[in-house]
């Protein structure tokens, strides 16, 4: 397998360059909250390189950073969403038969401790998981 730089050049040449005429109008007109979130997630340099210029070869460190941050946010987000179907089922059945209160209490306590620790240490949200 080739080096990261070779892989990025192939990706840039074969995928991003042909799509740039279609993607640049989208990335240049992102809603401000989305653009601000991406800017704070990636940093100014990587945001400019990956989002504005659509150039993965300019700084090879930016793409792995973006993938890592995206995966971190996805894990944290989906781990919060995963309980929603069970909660909805409990609400619709109006019964908690078969659900262990102790299990929920311990799980909630552990999540709150993890949240408090990460917030107190001022870790990035994408690393909370």
N, CA, C and O atoms as a printed pandas DataFrame, in Angstrom:
     atom_number atom_name residue_name chain_id  residue_number  x_coord  y_coord  z_coord
0              1         N          UNK        A               1    0.847   -1.181    0.000
1              2        CA          UNK        A               1    0.000    0.000    0.000
2              3         C          UNK        A               1    0.890    1.242    0.000
3              4         O          UNK        A               1    1.960    1.251    0.609
4              5         N          UNK        A               2    0.439    2.281   -0.684
5              6        CA          UNK        A               2    1.229    3.490   -0.810
6              7         C          UNK        A               2    1.228    4.328    0.446
7              8         O          UNK        A               2    0.515    4.047    1.409
8              9         N          UNK        A               3    2.041    5.360    0.412
9             10        CA          UNK        A               3    2.100    6.269    1.552
10            11         C          UNK        A               3    0.819    7.092    1.623
11            12         O          UNK        A               3    0.040    7.153    0.672
12            13         N          UNK        A               4    0.628    7.714    2.765
13            14        CA          UNK        A               4   -0.561    8.541    2.950
14            15         C          UNK        A               4   -0.628    9.638    1.899
15            16         O          UNK        A               4   -1.705    9.930    1.377
16            17         N          UNK        A               5    0.499   10.244    1.583
17            18        CA          UNK        A               5    0.518   11.325    0.592
18            19         C          UNK        A               5    0.075   10.818   -0.770
19            20         O          UNK        A               5   -0.658   11.513   -1.474
20            21         N          UNK        A               6    0.507    9.609   -1.162
21            22        CA          UNK        A               6    0.104    9.047   -2.457
22            23         C          UNK        A               6   -1.400    8.769   -2.483
23            24         O          UNK        A               6   -2.078    9.034   -3.475
24            25         N          UNK        A               7   -1.900    8.234   -1.382
25            26        CA          UNK        A               7   -3.336    7.944   -1.292
26            27         C          UNK        A               7   -4.143    9.237   -1.384
27            28         O          UNK        A               7   -5.158    9.296   -2.078
28            29         N          UNK        A               8   -3.682   10.275   -0.679
29            30        CA          UNK        A               8   -4.382   11.556   -0.720
30            31         C          UNK        A               8   -4.352   12.177   -2.114
31            32         O          UNK        A               8   -5.332   12.784   -2.545
32            33         N          UNK        A               9   -3.239   12.028   -2.814
33            34        CA          UNK        A               9   -3.155   12.563   -4.172
34            35         C          UNK        A               9   -4.118   11.834   -5.107
35            36         O          UNK        A               9   -4.754   12.463   -5.953
36            37         N          UNK        A              10   -4.229   10.514   -4.961
37            38        CA          UNK        A              10   -5.177    9.743   -5.772
38            39         C          UNK        A              10   -6.605   10.177   -5.459
39            40         O          UNK        A              10   -7.417   10.362   -6.366
40            41         N          UNK        A              11   -6.908   10.340   -4.171
41            42        CA          UNK        A              11   -8.235   10.793   -3.739
42            43         C          UNK        A              11   -8.549   12.173   -4.306
43            44         O          UNK        A              11   -9.648   12.420   -4.802
44            45         N          UNK        A              12   -7.571   13.063   -4.226
45            46        CA          UNK        A              12   -7.761   14.429   -4.726
46            47         C          UNK        A              12   -7.998   14.427   -6.237
47            48         O          UNK        A              12   -8.923   15.070   -6.732
48            49         N          UNK        A              13   -7.150   13.697   -6.960
49            50        CA          UNK        A              13   -7.221   13.690   -8.428
50            51         C          UNK        A              13   -8.476   13.005   -8.952
51            52         O          UNK        A              13   -9.142   13.519   -9.850
52            53         N          UNK        A              14   -8.795   11.849   -8.389
53            54        CA          UNK        A              14   -9.876   11.038   -8.954
54            55         C          UNK        A              14  -11.259   11.334   -8.389
55            56         O          UNK        A              14  -12.264   11.033   -9.033
56            57         N          UNK        A              15  -11.326   11.917   -7.203
57            58        CA          UNK        A              15  -12.638   12.149   -6.601
58            59         C          UNK        A              15  -12.941   13.629   -6.392
59            60         O          UNK        A              15  -13.953   14.133   -6.879
60            61         N          UNK        A              16  -12.072   14.320   -5.674
61            62        CA          UNK        A              16  -12.389   15.705   -5.301
62            63         C          UNK        A              16  -12.269   16.694   -6.463
63            64         O          UNK        A              16  -13.128   17.563   -6.617
64            65         N          UNK        A              17  -11.232   16.579   -7.272
65            66        CA          UNK        A              17  -11.091   17.528   -8.383
66            67         C          UNK        A              17  -12.288   17.487   -9.335
67            68         O          UNK        A              17  -12.789   18.547   -9.710
68            69         N          UNK        A              18  -12.772   16.292   -9.747
69            70        CA          UNK        A              18  -13.964   16.291  -10.614
70            71         C          UNK        A              18  -15.230   16.825   -9.920
71            72         O          UNK        A              18  -16.119   17.366  -10.579
72            73         N          UNK        A              19  -15.305   16.672   -8.595
73            74        CA          UNK        A              19  -16.506   17.114   -7.875
74            75         C          UNK        A              19  -16.447   18.566   -7.404
75            76         O          UNK        A              19  -17.458   19.104   -6.952
76            77         N          UNK        A              20  -15.289   19.205   -7.502
77            78        CA          UNK        A              20  -15.144   20.573   -6.986
78            79         C          UNK        A              20  -16.144   21.567   -7.552
79            80         O          UNK        A              20  -16.661   22.388   -6.794
80            81         N          UNK        A              21  -16.446   21.536   -8.850
81            82        CA          UNK        A              21  -17.443   22.507   -9.344
82            83         C          UNK        A              21  -18.817   22.368   -8.677
83            84         O          UNK        A              21  -19.580   23.332   -8.618
84            85         N          UNK        A              22  -19.123   21.187   -8.183
85            86        CA          UNK        A              22  -20.411   20.950   -7.527
86            87         C          UNK        A              22  -20.340   21.172   -6.018
87            88         O          UNK        A              22  -21.314   21.606   -5.401
88            89         N          UNK        A              23  -19.186   20.872   -5.429
89            90        CA          UNK        A              23  -19.045   20.962   -3.971
90            91         C          UNK        A              23  -18.688   22.367   -3.476
91            92         O          UNK        A              23  -19.142   22.777   -2.407
92            93         N          UNK        A              24  -17.887   23.101   -4.235
93            94        CA          UNK        A              24  -17.458   24.432   -3.764
94            95         C          UNK        A              24  -18.621   25.389   -3.516
95            96         O          UNK        A              24  -18.594   26.112   -2.520
96            97         N          UNK        A              25  -19.642   25.427   -4.378
97            98        CA          UNK        A              25  -20.779   26.310   -4.051
98            99         C          UNK        A              25  -21.470   25.908   -2.742
99           100         O          UNK        A              25  -21.982   26.763   -2.020
100          101         N          UNK        A              26  -21.481   24.628   -2.446
101          102        CA          UNK        A              26  -22.104   24.158   -1.199
102          103         C          UNK        A              26  -21.249   24.542   -0.001
103          104         O          UNK        A              26  -21.759   25.083    0.980
104          105         N          UNK        A              27  -19.936   24.262   -0.077
105          106        CA          UNK        A              27  -19.071   24.542    1.069
106          107         C          UNK        A              27  -18.849   26.030    1.296
107          108         O          UNK        A              27  -18.553   26.451    2.414
108          109         N          UNK        A              28  -18.989   26.821    0.253
109          110        CA          UNK        A              28  -18.823   28.266    0.444
110          111         C          UNK        A              28  -20.096   28.919    0.961
111          112         O          UNK        A              28  -20.060   30.066    1.407
112          113         N          UNK        A              29  -21.224   28.207    0.909
113          114        CA          UNK        A              29  -22.493   28.773    1.369
114          115         C          UNK        A              29  -23.076   27.986    2.542
115          116         O          UNK        A              29  -24.294   27.931    2.712
116          117         N          UNK        A              30  -22.206   27.379    3.348
117          118        CA          UNK        A              30  -22.691   26.642    4.514
118          119         C          UNK        A              30  -23.369   27.594    5.490
119          120         O          UNK        A              30  -22.922   28.731    5.643
120          121         N          UNK        A              31  -24.429   27.163    6.148
121          122        CA          UNK        A              31  -25.040   28.017    7.179
122          123         C          UNK        A              31  -24.010   28.335    8.259
123          124         O          UNK        A              31  -23.154   27.512    8.584
124          125         N          UNK        A              32  -24.108   29.525    8.798
125          126        CA          UNK        A              32  -23.110   29.988    9.767
126          127         C          UNK        A              32  -22.919   29.039   10.950
127          128         O          UNK        A              32  -21.774   28.781   11.322
128          129         N          UNK        A              33  -23.982   28.506   11.562
129          130        CA          UNK        A              33  -23.756   27.580   12.681
130          131         C          UNK        A              33  -22.983   26.324   12.272
131          132         O          UNK        A              33  -22.156   25.828   13.036
132          133         N          UNK        A              34  -23.250   25.815   11.074
133          134        CA          UNK        A              34  -22.534   24.627   10.590
134          135         C          UNK        A              34  -21.076   24.975   10.325
135          136         O          UNK        A              34  -20.171   24.230   10.702
136          137         N          UNK        A              35  -20.855   26.112    9.676
137          138        CA          UNK        A              35  -19.494   26.550    9.382
138          139         C          UNK        A              35  -18.708   26.807   10.667
139          140         O          UNK        A              35  -17.538   26.440   10.763
140          141         N          UNK        A              36  -19.346   27.435   11.648
141          142        CA          UNK        A              36  -18.680   27.685   12.934
142          143         C          UNK        A              36  -18.346   26.385   13.650
143          144         O          UNK        A              36  -17.277   26.263   14.248
144          145         N          UNK        A              37  -19.252   25.411   13.594
145          146        CA          UNK        A              37  -18.996   24.120   14.234
146          147         C          UNK        A              37  -17.809   23.425   13.574
147          148         O          UNK        A              37  -16.949   22.871   14.259
148          149         N          UNK        A              38  -17.763   23.455   12.249
149          150        CA          UNK        A              38  -16.644   22.845   11.536
150          151         C          UNK        A              38  -15.337   23.575   11.829
151          152         O          UNK        A              38  -14.288   22.948   11.976
152          153         N          UNK        A              39  -15.404   24.887   11.912
153          154        CA          UNK        A              39  -14.221   25.679   12.219
154          155         C          UNK        A              39  -13.682   25.347   13.609
155          156         O          UNK        A              39  -12.474   25.182   13.784
156          157         N          UNK        A              40  -14.567   25.249   14.589
157          158        CA          UNK        A              40  -14.101   24.937   15.941
158          159         C          UNK        A              40  -13.634   23.491   16.053
159          160         O          UNK        A              40  -12.764   23.182   16.868
160          161         N          UNK        A              41  -14.195   22.617   15.255
161          162        CA          UNK        A              41  -13.813   21.209   15.291
162          163         C          UNK        A              41  -12.462   20.968   14.620
163          164         O          UNK        A              41  -11.633   20.217   15.132
164          165         N          UNK        A              42  -12.248   21.607   13.476
165          166        CA          UNK        A              42  -11.043   21.343   12.689
166          167         C          UNK        A              42   -9.909   22.329   12.907
167          168         O          UNK        A              42   -8.755   22.017   12.615
168          169         N          UNK        A              43  -10.218   23.505   13.411
169          170        CA          UNK        A              43   -9.194   24.545   13.501
170          171         C          UNK        A              43   -9.187   25.347   12.199
171          172         O          UNK        A              43   -9.667   24.883   11.165
172          173         N          UNK        A              44   -8.643   26.536   12.271
173          174        CA          UNK        A              44   -8.706   27.446   11.126
174          175         C          UNK        A              44   -7.985   26.906    9.896
175          176         O          UNK        A              44   -8.508   26.967    8.783
176          177         N          UNK        A              45   -6.777   26.375   10.106
177          178        CA          UNK        A              45   -5.979   25.901    8.967
178          179         C          UNK        A              45   -6.649   24.723    8.255
179          180         O          UNK        A              45   -6.808   24.748    7.034
180          181         N          UNK        A              46   -7.037   23.701    9.004
181          182        CA          UNK        A              46   -7.652   22.512    8.397
182          183         C          UNK        A              46   -9.037   22.825    7.829
183          184         O          UNK        A              46   -9.441   22.240    6.823
184          185         N          UNK        A              47   -9.760   23.738    8.465
185          186        CA          UNK        A              47  -11.069   24.161    7.933
186          187         C          UNK        A              47  -10.882   24.801    6.566
187          188         O          UNK        A              47  -11.607   24.493    5.619
188          189         N          UNK        A              48   -9.906   25.691    6.473
189          190        CA          UNK        A              48   -9.636   26.364    5.207
190          191         C          UNK        A              48   -9.189   25.364    4.144
191          192         O          UNK        A              48   -9.626   25.429    2.995
192          193         N          UNK        A              49   -8.319   24.445    4.535
193          194        CA          UNK        A              49   -7.782   23.468    3.589
194          195         C          UNK        A              49   -8.835   22.473    3.119
195          196         O          UNK        A              49   -8.992   22.250    1.919
196          197         N          UNK        A              50   -9.551   21.878    4.060
197          198        CA          UNK        A              50  -10.486   20.804    3.706
198          199         C          UNK        A              50  -11.853   21.301    3.256
199          200         O          UNK        A              50  -12.410   20.788    2.286
200          201         N          UNK        A              51  -12.395   22.291    3.949
201          202        CA          UNK        A              51  -13.760   22.732    3.667
202          203         C          UNK        A              51  -13.795   23.806    2.584
203          204         O          UNK        A              51  -14.561   23.696    1.627
204          205         N          UNK        A              52  -12.989   24.820    2.723
205          206        CA          UNK        A              52  -13.021   25.924    1.758
206          207         C          UNK        A              52  -12.326   25.559    0.442
207          208         O          UNK        A              52  -12.887   25.775   -0.632
208          209         N          UNK        A              53  -11.108   25.005    0.518
209          210        CA          UNK        A              53  -10.337   24.707   -0.691
210          211         C          UNK        A              53  -10.607   23.319   -1.257
211          212         O          UNK        A              53  -10.297   23.049   -2.417
212          213         N          UNK        A              54  -11.184   22.440   -0.442
213          214        CA          UNK        A              54  -11.414   21.041   -0.839
214          215         C          UNK        A              54  -10.127   20.400   -1.345
215          216         O          UNK        A              54  -10.111   19.742   -2.385
216          217         N          UNK        A              55   -9.046   20.604   -0.587
217          218        CA          UNK        A              55   -7.734   20.088   -0.975
218          219         C          UNK        A              55   -7.183   19.214    0.150
219          220         O          UNK        A              55   -6.732   19.722    1.177
220          221         N          UNK        A              56   -7.224   17.905   -0.050
221          222        CA          UNK        A              56   -6.731   16.992    0.990
222          223         C          UNK        A              56   -5.224   16.809    0.922
223          224         O          UNK        A              56   -4.634   16.242    1.842
224          225         N          UNK        A              57   -4.579   17.281   -0.157
225          226        CA          UNK        A              57   -3.134   17.103   -0.299
226          227         C          UNK        A              57   -2.330   18.251    0.297
227          228         O          UNK        A              57   -1.129   18.104    0.523
228          229         N          UNK        A              58   -2.968   19.394    0.555
229          230        CA          UNK        A              58   -2.233   20.564    1.043
230          231         C          UNK        A              58   -1.586   20.307    2.402
231          232         O          UNK        A              58   -0.449   20.721    2.628
232          233         N          UNK        A              59   -2.280   19.644    3.291
233          234        CA          UNK        A              59   -1.730   19.293    4.603
234          235         C          UNK        A              59   -2.214   17.888    4.947
235          236         O          UNK        A              59   -3.365   17.711    5.345
236          237         N          UNK        A              60   -1.351   16.897    4.797
237          238        CA          UNK        A              60   -1.770   15.507    5.028
238          239         C          UNK        A              60   -2.277   15.229    6.444
239          240         O          UNK        A              60   -2.981   14.241    6.653
240          241         N          UNK        A              61   -1.944   16.056    7.399
241          242        CA          UNK        A              61   -2.387   15.830    8.778
242          243         C          UNK        A              61   -3.857   16.216    8.978
243          244         O          UNK        A              61   -4.477   15.782    9.949
244          245         N          UNK        A              62   -4.412   17.012    8.088
245          246        CA          UNK        A              62   -5.781   17.505    8.274
246          247         C          UNK        A              62   -6.842   16.434    8.066
247          248         O          UNK        A              62   -7.823   16.396    8.809
248          249         N          UNK        A              63   -6.674   15.570    7.084
249          250        CA          UNK        A              63   -7.700   14.565    6.815
250          251         C          UNK        A              63   -7.822   13.558    7.958
251          252         O          UNK        A              63   -8.940   13.286    8.395
252          253         N          UNK        A              64   -6.714   12.989    8.467
253          254        CA          UNK        A              64   -6.864   12.100    9.626
254          255         C          UNK        A              64   -7.461   12.808   10.840
255          256         O          UNK        A              64   -8.218   12.204   11.599
256          257         N          UNK        A              65   -7.126   14.085   11.026
257          258        CA          UNK        A              65   -7.714   14.856   12.125
258          259         C          UNK        A              65   -9.221   14.976   11.934
259          260         O          UNK        A              65   -9.986   14.787   12.880
260          261         N          UNK        A              66   -9.650   15.289   10.712
261          262        CA          UNK        A              66  -11.081   15.439   10.429
262          263         C          UNK        A              66  -11.816   14.117   10.626
263          264         O          UNK        A              66  -12.914   14.098   11.182
264          265         N          UNK        A              67  -11.224   13.018   10.177
265          266        CA          UNK        A              67  -11.855   11.708   10.348
266          267         C          UNK        A              67  -11.962   11.372   11.830
267          268         O          UNK        A              67  -13.001   10.897   12.288
268          269         N          UNK        A              68  -10.897   11.614   12.573
269          270        CA          UNK        A              68  -10.883   11.331   14.011
270          271         C          UNK        A              68  -11.931   12.150   14.763
271          272         O          UNK        A              68  -12.667   11.616   15.592
272          273         N          UNK        A              69  -11.993   13.431   14.472
273          274        CA          UNK        A              69  -12.966   14.303   15.133
274          275         C          UNK        A              69  -14.397   13.911   14.763
275          276         O          UNK        A              69  -15.285   13.899   15.617
276          277         N          UNK        A              70  -14.612   13.595   13.499
277          278        CA          UNK        A              70  -15.946   13.196   13.046
278          279         C          UNK        A              70  -16.392   11.910   13.734
279          280         O          UNK        A              70  -17.532   11.803   14.185
280          281         N          UNK        A              71  -15.493   10.939   13.813
281          282        CA          UNK        A              71  -15.830    9.685   14.493
282          283         C          UNK        A              71  -16.119    9.915   15.973
283          284         O          UNK        A              71  -17.044    9.320   16.524
284          285         N          UNK        A              72  -15.334   10.773   16.617
285          286        CA          UNK        A              72  -15.560   11.070   18.031
286          287         C          UNK        A              72  -16.923   11.688   18.283
287          288         O          UNK        A              72  -17.642   11.283   19.196
288          289         N          UNK        A              73  -17.270   12.666   17.469
289          290        CA          UNK        A              73  -18.582   13.312   17.613
290          291         C          UNK        A              73  -19.701   12.313   17.309
291          292         O          UNK        A              73  -20.721   12.298   17.999
292          293         N          UNK        A              74  -19.517   11.484   16.287
293          294        CA          UNK        A              74  -20.544   10.492   15.930
294          295         C          UNK        A              74  -20.750    9.489   17.059
295          296         O          UNK        A              74  -21.888    9.139   17.370
296          297         N          UNK        A              75  -19.680    9.030   17.670
297          298        CA          UNK        A              75  -19.791    8.060   18.767
298          299         C          UNK        A              75  -20.540    8.672   19.944
299          300         O          UNK        A              75  -21.441    8.049   20.505
300          301         N          UNK        A              76  -20.170    9.886   20.311
301          302        CA          UNK        A              76  -20.830   10.549   21.435
302          303         C          UNK        A              76  -22.302   10.802   21.117
303          304         O          UNK        A              76  -23.167   10.579   21.964
304          305         N          UNK        A              77  -22.585   11.261   19.914
305          306        CA          UNK        A              77  -23.968   11.560   19.528
306          307         C          UNK        A              77  -24.828   10.301   19.494
307          308         O          UNK        A              77  -25.916   10.276   20.068
308          309         N          UNK        A              78  -24.349    9.272   18.834
309          310        CA          UNK        A              78  -25.155    8.052   18.706
310          311         C          UNK        A              78  -25.267    7.293   20.014
311          312         O          UNK        A              78  -26.254    6.591   20.234
312          313         N          UNK        A              79  -24.273    7.418   20.891
313          314        CA          UNK        A              79  -24.409    6.757   22.192
314          315         C          UNK        A              79  -25.510    7.421   23.019
315          316         O          UNK        A              79  -26.119    6.777   23.873
316          317         N          UNK        A              80  -25.765    8.695   22.770
317          318        CA          UNK        A              80  -26.869    9.372   23.454
318          319         C          UNK        A              80  -28.219    8.999   22.849
319          320         O          UNK        A              80  -29.228    8.949   23.553
320          321         N          UNK        A              81  -28.235    8.739   21.545
321          322        CA          UNK        A              81  -29.483    8.440   20.845
322          323         C          UNK        A              81  -29.913    6.984   21.018
323          324         O          UNK        A              81  -31.095    6.671   20.879
324          325         N          UNK        A              82  -28.975    6.096   21.319
325          326        CA          UNK        A              82  -29.254    4.662   21.316
326          327         C          UNK        A              82  -30.344    4.255   22.312
327          328         O          UNK        A              82  -31.004    3.236   22.107
328          329         N          UNK        A              83  -30.542    5.011   23.363
329          330        CA          UNK        A              83  -31.552    4.682   24.376
330          331         C          UNK        A              83  -32.949    5.189   24.030
331          332         O          UNK        A              83  -33.921    4.787   24.671
332          333         N          UNK        A              84  -33.069    6.047   23.049
333          334        CA          UNK        A              84  -34.363    6.646   22.718
334          335         C          UNK        A              84  -35.435    5.600   22.379
335          336         O          UNK        A              84  -36.544    5.709   22.903
336          337         N          UNK        A              85  -35.170    4.595   21.534
337          338        CA          UNK        A              85  -36.231    3.614   21.254
338          339         C          UNK        A              85  -36.727    2.894   22.508
339          340         O          UNK        A              85  -37.926    2.653   22.647
340          341         N          UNK        A              86  -35.824    2.551   23.414
341          342        CA          UNK        A              86  -36.237    1.871   24.641
342          343         C          UNK        A              86  -37.081    2.792   25.518
343          344         O          UNK        A              86  -38.066    2.355   26.112
344          345         N          UNK        A              87  -36.702    4.047   25.600
345          346        CA          UNK        A              87  -37.471    5.004   26.388
346          347         C          UNK        A              87  -38.865    5.180   25.785
347          348         O          UNK        A              87  -39.857    5.214   26.513
348          349         N          UNK        A              88  -38.938    5.292   24.464
349          350        CA          UNK        A              88  -40.241    5.439   23.803
350          351         C          UNK        A              88  -41.118    4.208   24.024
351          352         O          UNK        A              88  -42.326    4.332   24.225
352          353         N          UNK        A              89  -40.518    3.036   23.988
353          354        CA          UNK        A              89  -41.284    1.812   24.225
354          355         C          UNK        A              89  -41.809    1.768   25.664
355          356         O          UNK        A              89  -42.943    1.355   25.906
356          357         N          UNK        A              90  -40.970    2.200   26.617
357          358        CA          UNK        A              90  -41.408    2.254   28.011
358          359         C          UNK        A              90  -42.572    3.230   28.185
359          360         O          UNK        A              90  -43.537    2.945   28.895
360          361         N          UNK        A              91  -42.465    4.374   27.531
361          362        CA          UNK        A              91  -43.532    5.376   27.631
362          363         C          UNK        A              91  -44.817    4.891   26.990
363          364         O          UNK        A              91  -45.900    5.111   27.532
364          365         N          UNK        A              92  -44.712    4.234   25.844
365          366        CA          UNK        A              92  -45.930    3.789   25.165
366          367         C          UNK        A              92  -46.612    2.629   25.893
367          368         O          UNK        A              92  -47.837    2.517   25.886
368          369         N          UNK        A              93  -45.809    1.770   26.518
369          370        CA          UNK        A              93  -46.413    0.635   27.234
370          371         C          UNK        A              93  -46.859    1.023   28.645
371          372         O          UNK        A              93  -47.628    0.303   29.282
372          373         N          UNK        A              94  -46.371    2.161   29.120
373          374        CA          UNK        A              94  -46.683    2.639   30.471
374          375         C          UNK        A              94  -46.340    1.603   31.538
375          376         O          UNK        A              94  -46.995    1.507   32.576
376          377         N          UNK        A              95  -45.287    0.829   31.247
377          378        CA          UNK        A              95  -44.851   -0.189   32.188
378          379         C          UNK        A              95  -43.339   -0.325   32.095
379          380         O          UNK        A              95  -42.757   -0.233   31.014
380          381         N          UNK        A              96  -42.721   -0.541   33.232
381          382        CA          UNK        A              96  -41.280   -0.758   33.252
382          383         C          UNK        A              96  -40.963   -2.193   33.677
383          384         O          UNK        A              96  -39.887   -2.474   34.206
384          385         N          UNK        A              97  -41.896   -3.075   33.440
385          386        CA          UNK        A              97  -41.699   -4.485   33.791
386          387         C          UNK        A              97  -40.512   -5.040   33.006
387          388         O          UNK        A              97  -40.406   -4.852   31.794
388          389         N          UNK        A              98  -39.633   -5.719   33.716
389          390        CA          UNK        A              98  -38.465   -6.322   33.089
390          391         C          UNK        A              98  -37.268   -5.398   32.980
391          392         O          UNK        A              98  -36.212   -5.816   32.505
392          393         N          UNK        A              99  -37.407   -4.147   33.408
393          394        CA          UNK        A              99  -36.302   -3.198   33.352
394          395         C          UNK        A              99  -35.730   -3.057   34.758
395          396         O          UNK        A              99  -36.461   -2.805   35.716
396          397         N          UNK        A             100  -34.428   -3.220   34.868
397          398        CA          UNK        A             100  -33.776   -3.149   36.168
398          399         C          UNK        A             100  -33.513   -1.687   36.550
399          400         O          UNK        A             100  -32.776   -0.980   35.863
400          401         N          UNK        A             101  -34.114   -1.254   37.638
401          402        CA          UNK        A             101  -33.886    0.113   38.128
402          403         C          UNK        A             101  -32.419    0.302   38.501
403          404         O          UNK        A             101  -31.830    1.343   38.209
404          405         N          UNK        A             102  -31.833   -0.702   39.143
405          406        CA          UNK        A             102  -30.429   -0.618   39.564
406          407         C          UNK        A             102  -29.518   -0.426   38.356
407          408         O          UNK        A             102  -28.574    0.362   38.401
408          409         N          UNK        A             103  -29.806   -1.145   37.285
409          410        CA          UNK        A             103  -29.007   -1.025   36.067
410          411         C          UNK        A             103  -29.081    0.395   35.503
411          412         O          UNK        A             103  -28.057    0.986   35.162
412          413         N          UNK        A             104  -30.287    0.933   35.407
413          414        CA          UNK        A             104  -30.449    2.302   34.906
414          415         C          UNK        A             104  -29.792    3.325   35.832
415          416         O          UNK        A             104  -29.172    4.279   35.362
416          417         N          UNK        A             105  -29.925    3.132   37.131
417          418        CA          UNK        A             105  -29.324    4.065   38.089
418          419         C          UNK        A             105  -27.803    4.054   37.970
419          420         O          UNK        A             105  -27.177    5.114   37.960
420          421         N          UNK        A             106  -27.207    2.876   37.882
421          422        CA          UNK        A             106  -25.749    2.786   37.742
422          423         C          UNK        A             106  -25.268    3.350   36.415
423          424         O          UNK        A             106  -24.252    4.043   36.357
424          425         N          UNK        A             107  -26.003    3.051   35.348
425          426        CA          UNK        A             107  -25.614    3.572   34.040
426          427         C          UNK        A             107  -25.697    5.098   34.008
427          428         O          UNK        A             107  -24.791    5.760   33.501
428          429         N          UNK        A             108  -26.765    5.644   34.539
429          430        CA          UNK        A             108  -26.928    7.099   34.575
430          431         C          UNK        A             108  -25.848    7.747   35.434
431          432         O          UNK        A             108  -25.295    8.784   35.068
432          433         N          UNK        A             109  -25.549    7.132   36.578
433          434        CA          UNK        A             109  -24.499    7.654   37.454
434          435         C          UNK        A             109  -23.154    7.656   36.741
435          436         O          UNK        A             109  -22.416    8.639   36.809
436          437         N          UNK        A             110  -22.832    6.570   36.064
437          438        CA          UNK        A             110  -21.543    6.508   35.368
438          439         C          UNK        A             110  -21.467    7.537   34.243
439          440         O          UNK        A             110  -20.418    8.144   34.028
440          441         N          UNK        A             111  -22.568    7.735   33.527
441          442        CA          UNK        A             111  -22.581    8.741   32.465
442          443         C          UNK        A             111  -22.414   10.149   33.015
443          444         O          UNK        A             111  -21.701   10.968   32.435
444          445         N          UNK        A             112  -23.073   10.429   34.137
445          446        CA          UNK        A             112  -22.946   11.757   34.753
446          447         C          UNK        A             112  -21.534   12.007   35.272
447          448         O          UNK        A             112  -21.014   13.116   35.147
448          449         N          UNK        A             113  -20.912   10.986   35.852
449          450        CA          UNK        A             113  -19.536   11.127   36.339
450          451         C          UNK        A             113  -18.597   11.389   35.165
451          452         O          UNK        A             113  -17.732   12.262   35.240
452          453         N          UNK        A             114  -18.770   10.632   34.080
453          454        CA          UNK        A             114  -17.932   10.828   32.891
454          455         C          UNK        A             114  -18.130   12.219   32.309
455          456         O          UNK        A             114  -17.163   12.888   31.943
456          457         N          UNK        A             115  -19.379   12.653   32.224
457          458        CA          UNK        A             115  -19.679   13.990   31.707
458          459         C          UNK        A             115  -19.049   15.068   32.587
459          460         O          UNK        A             115  -18.429   16.000   32.076
460          461         N          UNK        A             116  -19.201   14.948   33.887
461          462        CA          UNK        A             116  -18.647   15.939   34.808
462          463         C          UNK        A             116  -17.120   15.985   34.722
463          464         O          UNK        A             116  -16.528   17.064   34.707
464          465         N          UNK        A             117  -16.496   14.825   34.665
465          466        CA          UNK        A             117  -15.034   14.765   34.574
466          467         C          UNK        A             117  -14.536   15.436   33.302
467          468         O          UNK        A             117  -13.634   16.272   33.350
468          469         N          UNK        A             118  -15.124   15.071   32.163
469          470        CA          UNK        A             118  -14.687   15.643   30.891
470          471         C          UNK        A             118  -14.939   17.142   30.817
471          472         O          UNK        A             118  -14.115   17.885   30.282
472          473         N          UNK        A             119  -16.070   17.591   31.347
473          474        CA          UNK        A             119  -16.370   19.024   31.345
474          475         C          UNK        A             119  -15.404   19.776   32.253
475          476         O          UNK        A             119  -14.918   20.849   31.894
476          477         N          UNK        A             120  -15.126   19.214   33.430
477          478        CA          UNK        A             120  -14.221   19.876   34.377
478          479         C          UNK        A             120  -12.796   19.967   33.816
479          480         O          UNK        A             120  -12.102   20.964   34.018
480          481         N          UNK        A             121  -12.374   18.918   33.114
481          482        CA          UNK        A             121  -11.028   18.910   32.528
482          483         C          UNK        A             121  -10.962   19.718   31.225
483          484         O          UNK        A             121   -9.889   19.894   30.647
484          485         N          UNK        A             122  -12.120   20.204   30.776
485          486        CA          UNK        A             122  -12.229   21.003   29.543
486          487         C          UNK        A             122  -11.729   20.239   28.317
487          488         O          UNK        A             122  -11.082   20.801   27.433
488          489         N          UNK        A             123  -12.050   18.929   28.288
489          490        CA          UNK        A             123  -11.708   18.130   27.124
490          491         C          UNK        A             123  -12.667   18.473   25.988
491          492         O          UNK        A             123  -13.804   18.870   26.245
492          493         N          UNK        A             124  -12.229   18.328   24.732
493          494        CA          UNK        A             124  -13.136   18.566   23.606
494          495         C          UNK        A             124  -14.314   17.596   23.651
495          496         O          UNK        A             124  -14.163   16.444   24.057
496          497         N          UNK        A             125  -15.471   18.064   23.237
497          498        CA          UNK        A             125  -16.679   17.241   23.279
498          499         C          UNK        A             125  -16.507   15.935   22.511
499          500         O          UNK        A             125  -17.066   14.908   22.896
500          501         N          UNK        A             126  -15.735   15.972   21.428
501          502        CA          UNK        A             126  -15.563   14.780   20.596
502          503         C          UNK        A             126  -14.808   13.669   21.318
503          504         O          UNK        A             126  -14.780   12.538   20.832
504          505         N          UNK        A             127  -14.198   13.958   22.461
505          506        CA          UNK        A             127  -13.456   12.930   23.203
506          507         C          UNK        A             127  -14.230   12.407   24.405
507          508         O          UNK        A             127  -13.703   11.584   25.153
508          509         N          UNK        A             128  -15.453   12.854   24.611
509          510        CA          UNK        A             128  -16.224   12.442   25.789
510          511         C          UNK        A             128  -16.548   10.954   25.821
511          512         O          UNK        A             128  -16.711   10.386   26.900
512          513         N          UNK        A             129  -16.644   10.317   24.665
513          514        CA          UNK        A             129  -17.041    8.915   24.608
514          515         C          UNK        A             129  -16.010    8.016   25.192
515          516         O          UNK        A             129  -16.195    6.799   25.219
